[in-house]
PDB file of C-alpha atoms in Angstrom:
ATOM      1  CA  MET J 227       8.978  -8.947  27.389  1.00 47.00           C
ATOM      2  CA  GLN J 228      10.959 -10.966  25.363  1.00 53.00           C
ATOM      3  CA  SER J 229       8.251 -13.863  25.470  1.00 63.00           C
ATOM      4  CA  HIS J 230       5.960 -11.729  23.364  1.00 84.00           C
ATOM      5  CA  THR J 231       8.713 -11.415  20.405  1.00 93.00           C
ATOM      6  CA  ALA J 232       7.283 -11.867  17.064  1.00 93.00           C
ATOM      7  CA  TYR J 233       9.315 -14.146  14.988  1.00 93.00           C
ATOM      8  CA  ARG J 234       8.028 -13.464  12.313  1.00 94.00           C
ATOM      9  CA  SER J 235       6.768 -10.178  10.399  1.00 92.00           C
ATOM     10  CA  ARG J 236       3.381 -10.075   9.082  1.00 93.00           C
ATOM     11  CA  THR J 237       3.018 -10.783   5.161  1.00 94.00           C
ATOM     12  CA  GLY J 238      -0.868 -10.778   3.232  1.00 94.00           C
ATOM     13  CA  LEU J 239      -0.883 -14.648   3.144  1.00 95.00           C
ATOM     14  CA  VAL J 240      -1.026 -15.061   7.054  1.00 97.00           C
ATOM     15  CA  THR J 241      -3.331 -11.899   7.597  1.00 97.00           C
ATOM     16  CA  ALA J 242      -5.508 -13.079   5.520  1.00 97.00           C
ATOM     17  CA  LEU J 243      -5.847 -16.342   8.029  1.00 98.00           C
ATOM     18  CA  LEU J 244      -5.660 -14.477  11.335  1.00 98.00           C
ATOM     19  CA  PHE J 245      -8.819 -12.924   9.925  1.00 97.00           C
ATOM     20  CA  ILE J 246     -10.774 -16.081   9.093  1.00 97.00           C
ATOM     21  CA  ILE J 247      -9.538 -17.463  11.749  1.00 98.00           C
ATOM     22  CA  ALA J 248     -10.966 -13.958  13.571  1.00 98.00           C
ATOM     23  CA  PHE J 249     -14.233 -14.468  11.631  1.00 95.00           C
ATOM     24  CA  THR J 250     -15.063 -17.524  13.335  1.00 96.00           C
ATOM     25  CA  PHE J 251     -13.676 -16.297  16.847  1.00 97.00           C
ATOM     26  CA  LEU J 252     -17.111 -15.088  16.332  1.00 95.00           C
ATOM     27  CA  ILE J 253     -19.170 -18.126  17.834  1.00 93.00           C
ATOM     28  CA  VAL J 254     -16.803 -17.784  20.612  1.00 96.00           C
ATOM     29  CA  TRP J 255     -16.767 -14.318  21.966  1.00 96.00           C
ATOM     30  CA  LEU J 256     -20.617 -13.084  20.515  1.00 94.00           C
ATOM     31  CA  PRO J 257     -22.189 -15.672  23.615  1.00 94.00           C
ATOM     32  CA  LEU J 258     -19.389 -15.295  25.711  1.00 96.00           C
ATOM     33  CA  VAL J 259     -19.972 -12.239  26.340  1.00 94.00           C
ATOM     34  CA  ARG J 260     -23.616 -11.989  25.863  1.00 92.00           C
ATOM     35  CA  SER J 261     -23.957 -14.715  28.219  1.00 92.00           C
ATOM     36  CA  ILE J 262     -21.901 -13.124  30.840  1.00 92.00           C
ATOM     37  CA  LEU J 263     -23.180  -9.280  30.154  1.00 88.00           C
ATOM     38  CA  ASP J 264     -27.154 -10.467  29.266  1.00 85.00           C
ATOM     39  CA  GLY J 265     -27.616 -12.885  31.742  1.00 81.00           C
ATOM     40  CA  ASP J 266     -29.614 -15.938  31.619  1.00 82.00           C
ATOM     41  CA  THR J 267     -32.380 -13.483  28.943  1.00 82.00           C
ATOM     42  CA  TYR J 268     -30.065 -14.948  26.221  1.00 86.00           C
ATOM     43  CA  GLU J 269     -29.862 -18.586  25.182  1.00 88.00           C
ATOM     44  CA  TRP J 270     -26.987 -19.562  22.728  1.00 91.00           C
ATOM     45  CA  GLY J 271     -26.256 -23.396  21.359  1.00 90.00           C
ATOM     46  CA  LEU J 272     -23.875 -25.055  18.747  1.00 89.00           C
ATOM     47  CA  ASN J 273     -23.547 -29.044  18.113  1.00 88.00           C
ATOM     48  CA  TYR J 274     -20.332 -29.925  18.760  1.00 92.00           C
ATOM     49  CA  PHE J 275     -18.992 -33.287  16.837  1.00 92.00           C
ATOM     50  CA  GLY J 276     -22.453 -35.602  17.141  1.00 88.00           C
ATOM     51  CA  THR J 277     -23.395 -33.531  20.715  1.00 91.00           C
ATOM     52  CA  PHE J 278     -25.732 -30.472  21.107  1.00 92.00           C
ATOM     53  CA  ILE J 279     -23.678 -28.178  23.668  1.00 94.00           C
ATOM     54  CA  SER J 280     -26.013 -24.931  24.618  1.00 92.00           C
ATOM     55  CA  GLY J 281     -26.703 -22.298  27.687  1.00 92.00           C
ATOM     56  CA  ALA J 282     -28.250 -20.087  29.131  1.00 90.00           C
ATOM     57  CA  GLY J 283     -26.025 -17.209  30.952  1.00 86.00           C
ATOM     58  CA  ILE J 284     -23.368 -17.720  33.836  1.00 90.00           C
ATOM     59  CA  THR J 285     -23.640 -21.880  33.217  1.00 91.00           C
ATOM     60  CA  PHE J 286     -21.824 -24.388  34.018  1.00 92.00           C
ATOM     61  CA  SER J 287     -21.203 -25.076  29.691  1.00 93.00           C
ATOM     62  CA  LEU J 288     -19.699 -21.283  29.719  1.00 95.00           C
ATOM     63  CA  LEU J 289     -16.333 -23.174  30.215  1.00 96.00           C
ATOM     64  CA  PHE J 290     -16.595 -25.078  26.579  1.00 96.00           C
ATOM     65  CA  LEU J 291     -16.581 -20.763  25.493  1.00 97.00           C
ATOM     66  CA  VAL J 292     -13.899 -20.052  28.219  1.00 97.00           C
ATOM     67  CA  ILE J 293     -11.938 -23.263  26.995  1.00 97.00           C
ATOM     68  CA  GLN J 294     -11.625 -21.837  23.396  1.00 98.00           C
ATOM     69  CA  LEU J 295     -11.160 -18.374  24.592  1.00 98.00           C
ATOM     70  CA  PHE J 296      -7.945 -19.318  25.100  1.00 98.00           C
ATOM     71  CA  PHE J 297      -6.964 -21.472  22.398  1.00 98.00           C
ATOM     72  CA  TYR J 298      -7.850 -18.366  20.267  1.00 98.00           C
ATOM     73  CA  VAL J 299      -5.788 -16.605  21.933  1.00 98.00           C
ATOM     74  CA  ALA J 300      -3.132 -19.314  21.923  1.00 98.00           C
ATOM     75  CA  ILE J 301      -3.471 -19.074  18.495  1.00 98.00           C
ATOM     76  CA  PHE J 302      -3.308 -15.829  17.873  1.00 98.00           C
ATOM     77  CA  TRP J 303      -0.164 -15.342  19.402  1.00 98.00           C
ATOM     78  CA  SER J 304       1.575 -18.473  17.880  1.00 97.00           C
ATOM     79  CA  VAL J 305       1.247 -17.127  14.674  1.00 98.00           C
ATOM     80  CA  PHE J 306       4.247 -14.686  15.117  1.00 97.00           C
ATOM     81  CA  ARG J 307       5.739 -15.384  18.624  1.00 96.00           C
ATOM     82  CA  ALA J 308       5.839 -18.583  19.021  1.00 96.00           C
ATOM     83  CA  LYS J 309       9.641 -19.718  18.296  1.00 94.00           C
ATOM     84  CA  ASN J 310       9.325 -23.424  18.185  1.00 96.00           C
ATOM     85  CA  ARG J 311       7.281 -22.571  14.359  1.00 97.00           C
ATOM     86  CA  ILE J 312       5.715 -26.447  15.447  1.00 98.00           C
ATOM     87  CA  ILE J 313       3.886 -24.947  18.048  1.00 98.00           C
ATOM     88  CA  ALA J 314       2.456 -22.461  15.580  1.00 98.00           C
ATOM     89  CA  TYR J 315       1.088 -24.841  12.643  1.00 98.00           C
ATOM     90  CA  GLY J 316      -0.406 -27.621  14.897  1.00 98.00           C
ATOM     91  CA  LEU J 317      -2.690 -24.997  16.563  1.00 99.00           C
ATOM     92  CA  VAL J 318      -3.845 -23.254  13.605  1.00 99.00           C
ATOM     93  CA  VAL J 319      -4.163 -27.248  11.911  1.00 98.00           C
ATOM     94  CA  LEU J 320      -5.857 -28.342  15.280  1.00 98.00           C
ATOM     95  CA  TRP J 321      -8.294 -25.345  15.145  1.00 98.00           C
ATOM     96  CA  TRP J 322      -9.137 -25.816  10.901  1.00 98.00           C
ATOM     97  CA  ILE J 323     -10.354 -29.078  12.313  1.00 98.00           C
ATOM     98  CA  HIS J 324     -11.708 -27.604  15.382  1.00 97.00           C
ATOM     99  CA  ILE J 325     -13.907 -25.350  12.825  1.00 96.00           C
ATOM    100  CA  PHE J 326     -14.801 -26.807   9.559  1.00 96.00           C
ATOM    101  CA  GLY J 327     -14.125 -30.611  10.535  1.00 95.00           C
ATOM    102  CA  ASN J 328     -17.150 -30.254  13.339  1.00 93.00           C
ATOM    103  CA  LEU J 329     -19.634 -27.975  10.323  1.00 91.00           C
ATOM    104  CA  LEU J 330     -18.394 -30.536   7.402  1.00 92.00           C
ATOM    105  CA  ARG J 331     -19.149 -33.054   9.795  1.00 91.00           C
ATOM    106  CA  GLU J 332     -22.951 -31.813  10.405  1.00 87.00           C
ATOM    107  CA  ILE J 333     -23.160 -31.302   6.693  1.00 87.00           C
ATOM    108  CA  VAL J 334     -22.583 -34.810   5.806  1.00 87.00           C
ATOM    109  CA  VAL J 335     -24.584 -36.191   8.727  1.00 87.00           C
ATOM    110  CA  GLU J 336     -27.343 -33.795   9.262  1.00 79.00           C
ATOM    111  CA  GLY J 337     -27.647 -31.977   6.131  1.00 75.00           C
ATOM    112  CA  ASP J 338     -27.936 -28.780   5.534  1.00 68.00           C
ATOM    113  CA  THR J 339     -28.039 -26.125   8.018  1.00 67.00           C
ATOM    114  CA  MET J 340     -28.332 -22.594   9.253  1.00 64.00           C
ATOM    115  CA  PHE J 341     -26.679 -20.418  11.472  1.00 63.00           C
ATOM    116  CA  HIS J 342     -29.708 -18.014  12.859  1.00 60.00           C
ATOM    117  CA  GLY J 343     -28.189 -14.686  14.754  1.00 59.00           C
ATOM    118  CA  ASP J 344     -31.992 -13.657  15.800  1.00 61.00           C
ATOM    119  CA  THR J 345     -31.178  -9.724  17.725  1.00 60.00           C
ATOM    120  CA  LEU J 346     -30.100  -9.038  13.867  1.00 57.00           C
ATOM    121  CA  ASN J 347     -32.468 -10.892  12.444  1.00 63.00           C
ATOM    122  CA  VAL J 348     -29.476 -12.718  10.464  1.00 62.00           C
ATOM    123  CA  HIS J 349     -30.472 -16.298   8.912  1.00 64.00           C
ATOM    124  CA  VAL J 350     -27.257 -18.194   6.840  1.00 68.00           C
ATOM    125  CA  SER J 351     -27.334 -21.459   4.959  1.00 71.00           C
ATOM    126  CA  LEU J 352     -24.116 -23.304   6.625  1.00 74.00           C
ATOM    127  CA  SER J 353     -23.496 -25.373   3.259  1.00 78.00           C
ATOM    128  CA  MET J 354     -22.851 -22.306   0.441  1.00 82.00           C
ATOM    129  CA  LEU J 355     -20.416 -20.891   3.424  1.00 86.00           C
ATOM    130  CA  VAL J 356     -18.478 -23.712   4.702  1.00 90.00           C
ATOM    131  CA  ILE J 357     -17.399 -25.891   1.554  1.00 89.00           C
ATOM    132  CA  PRO J 358     -16.378 -23.139  -0.040  1.00 92.00           C
ATOM    133  CA  LEU J 359     -14.022 -21.725   2.640  1.00 94.00           C
ATOM    134  CA  SER J 360     -12.347 -24.859   4.254  1.00 96.00           C
ATOM    135  CA  ALA J 361     -11.284 -25.212   1.256  1.00 96.00           C
ATOM    136  CA  ILE J 362     -10.202 -21.674   0.872  1.00 97.00           C
ATOM    137  CA  THR J 363      -8.293 -21.843   4.278  1.00 98.00           C
ATOM    138  CA  ALA J 364      -6.857 -25.471   3.613  1.00 98.00           C
ATOM    139  CA  LEU J 365      -5.395 -23.852   0.643  1.00 98.00           C
ATOM    140  CA  ILE J 366      -3.872 -20.541   2.978  1.00 98.00           C
ATOM    141  CA  ILE J 367      -2.915 -22.353   6.063  1.00 98.00           C
ATOM    142  CA  ALA J 368      -0.776 -25.238   3.402  1.00 98.00           C
ATOM    143  CA  LEU J 369       1.103 -22.444   1.647  1.00 98.00           C
ATOM    144  CA  TRP J 370       1.288 -20.538   5.376  1.00 98.00           C
ATOM    145  CA  ILE J 371       3.550 -22.751   6.525  1.00 98.00           C
ATOM    146  CA  ARG J 372       4.992 -24.239   3.023  1.00 97.00           C
ATOM    147  CA  LYS J 373       6.435 -20.204   3.512  1.00 96.00           C
ATOM    148  CA  ASP J 374       6.975 -19.738   6.949  1.00 96.00           C
ATOM    149  CA  ILE J 375       9.112 -22.957   7.626  1.00 96.00           C
ATOM    150  CA  ARG J 376      11.389 -21.094   4.738  1.00 94.00           C
ATOM    151  CA  SER J 377      12.032 -17.536   6.640  1.00 93.00           C
ATOM    152  CA  THR J 378      14.096 -16.567   8.802  1.00 91.00           C
ATOM    153  CA  ASP J 379      13.658 -15.408  12.769  1.00 92.00           C
ATOM    154  CA  THR J 380      12.782 -11.777  13.394  1.00 92.00           C
ATOM    155  CA  SER J 381      13.075 -10.418  16.073  1.00 92.00           C
ATOM    156  CA  ILE J 382      10.063  -7.497  16.314  1.00 94.00           C
ATOM    157  CA  PRO J 383       9.571  -6.719  20.140  1.00 94.00           C
ATOM    158  CA  TRP J 384       5.972  -5.809  21.992  1.00 94.00           C
ATOM    159  CA  SER J 385       5.425  -2.486  21.105  1.00 93.00           C
ATOM    160  CA  ARG J 386       3.325   0.268  22.897  1.00 94.00           C
ATOM    161  CA  ARG J 387       1.051   0.022  19.891  1.00 96.00           C
ATOM    162  CA  ASN J 388       0.218  -3.692  20.720  1.00 96.00           C
ATOM    163  CA  THR J 389      -1.123  -2.370  23.466  1.00 96.00           C
ATOM    164  CA  THR J 390      -2.411   0.430  22.923  1.00 97.00           C
ATOM    165  CA  MET J 391      -4.530  -1.828  20.226  1.00 97.00           C
ATOM    166  CA  ALA J 392      -5.866  -4.065  23.055  1.00 97.00           C
ATOM    167  CA  LEU J 393      -6.765  -0.943  25.150  1.00 98.00           C
ATOM    168  CA  ILE J 394      -9.167   0.397  22.419  1.00 97.00           C
ATOM    169  CA  ILE J 395     -10.117  -3.179  20.960  1.00 98.00           C
ATOM    170  CA  LEU J 396     -11.253  -4.369  24.368  1.00 96.00           C
ATOM    171  CA  GLY J 397     -11.703  -0.950  26.118  1.00 96.00           C
ATOM    172  CA  PRO J 398     -15.520  -0.993  25.040  1.00 95.00           C
ATOM    173  CA  LEU J 399     -17.019  -3.751  27.034  1.00 94.00           C
ATOM    174  CA  PRO J 400     -18.352  -1.860  29.616  1.00 93.00           C
ATOM    175  CA  ILE J 401     -20.198   0.254  27.216  1.00 93.00           C
ATOM    176  CA  GLN J 402     -21.746  -3.091  25.595  1.00 92.00           C
ATOM    177  CA  ALA J 403     -22.129  -4.241  28.838  1.00 90.00           C
ATOM    178  CA  ILE J 404     -24.907  -0.846  29.845  1.00 90.00           C
ATOM    179  CA  LEU J 405     -26.046  -2.070  25.758  1.00 90.00           C
ATOM    180  CA  LEU J 406     -26.215  -5.815  26.272  1.00 87.00           C
ATOM    181  CA  TYR J 407     -27.558  -5.732  30.065  1.00 83.00           C
ATOM    182  CA  PHE J 408     -30.528  -2.583  30.458  1.00 81.00           C
ATOM    183  CA  GLY J 409     -30.938  -2.725  27.150  1.00 71.00           C
ATOM    184  CA  GLU J 410     -34.152  -4.746  25.953  1.00 71.00           C
ATOM    185  CA  PRO J 411     -33.808  -8.569  24.031  1.00 68.00           C
ATOM    186  CA  HIS J 412     -33.758  -7.602  19.916  1.00 65.00           C
ATOM    187  CA  ALA J 413     -34.266  -3.742  20.877  1.00 75.00           C
ATOM    188  CA  THR J 414     -32.279  -0.791  18.900  1.00 84.00           C
ATOM    189  CA  THR J 415     -29.292  -1.186  22.131  1.00 85.00           C
ATOM    190  CA  ASP J 416     -29.272  -4.891  21.929  1.00 85.00           C
ATOM    191  CA  GLU J 417     -28.565  -4.294  18.077  1.00 86.00           C
ATOM    192  CA  ILE J 418     -25.915  -1.956  19.087  1.00 90.00           C
ATOM    193  CA  GLY J 419     -24.294  -3.740  21.501  1.00 90.00           C
ATOM    194  CA  VAL J 420     -23.882  -6.982  19.452  1.00 90.00           C
ATOM    195  CA  LEU J 421     -22.709  -4.898  16.311  1.00 93.00           C
ATOM    196  CA  ILE J 422     -19.987  -3.897  18.612  1.00 95.00           C
ATOM    197  CA  THR J 423     -18.627  -7.309  19.711  1.00 95.00           C
ATOM    198  CA  ILE J 424     -18.605  -8.607  16.325  1.00 95.00           C
ATOM    199  CA  LEU J 425     -16.219  -5.874  14.798  1.00 96.00           C
ATOM    200  CA  GLN J 426     -14.401  -6.132  18.098  1.00 97.00           C
ATOM    201  CA  CYS J 427     -14.205  -9.725  17.739  1.00 96.00           C
ATOM    202  CA  MET J 428     -12.689  -9.307  14.036  1.00 96.00           C
ATOM    203  CA  MET J 429     -10.507  -6.442  15.743  1.00 97.00           C
ATOM    204  CA  VAL J 430      -8.993  -8.836  17.793  1.00 97.00           C
ATOM    205  CA  PRO J 431      -5.994 -10.289  15.253  1.00 97.00           C
ATOM    206  CA  LEU J 432      -4.713  -6.435  15.336  1.00 97.00           C
ATOM    207  CA  ILE J 433      -3.673  -6.509  18.821  1.00 97.00           C
ATOM    208  CA  PHE J 434      -1.154  -9.481  18.541  1.00 97.00           C
ATOM    209  CA  PHE J 435       0.238  -7.924  14.795  1.00 97.00           C
ATOM    210  CA  PRO J 436       4.180  -7.448  15.365  1.00 96.00           C
ATOM    211  CA  TYR J 437       4.242  -3.781  14.262  1.00 93.00           C
ATOM    212  CA  GLY J 438       7.692  -2.279  13.912  1.00 79.00           C
ATOM    213  CA  LYS J 439      11.054  -3.496  12.641  1.00 76.00           C
ATOM    214  CA  SER J 440      13.198  -6.477  13.615  1.00 68.00           C
ATOM    215  CA  SER J 441      16.116  -5.367  15.847  1.00 61.00           C
ATOM    216  CA  HIS J 442      18.426  -7.891  13.787  1.00 56.00           C
TER     217      HIS J 442
END
């Protein structure tokens, strides 16, 4: 699978960056999975650069989440596997603008806002989380790009371990479907389904990590 060859090895810096990206992927993966598996009993919504986008179940607005799904997959893939490194840098910088640019704009324009997760009864101040995390992430991106530019190409093929990770991480989807579709909203089964989905989202980078040694 030459197209999936990793041209960069894994470092602590890029690992930290990818898990931060995975953390923000949660605002895409969770509503996408729940909209499909829960149906119209699940509602989601967010402000995106001044436009409120929302949906319940499978509606046209779900396309917004699907586009982001492909965007995140492209990021996870490119960080290690894009031979043209400008693609990787561009996607990561675009991601920072997409996530933190939007959230910082909302904080400046609207004041402090709250993230609400009704199923798990989670309510978090965005300002307390977004402002320091955006600064830390910008620094990590700058350091990563600087180090990556000076790195030499590796050649680490997509391995059986990558495929195994994909099966382990995405394998629970049928279980999630049962828990979310047949479970009562905000009940124990619903909460378990949400927790599995959150853990699944945070583990997605493990699918794309380069495993093994370079062939040159």
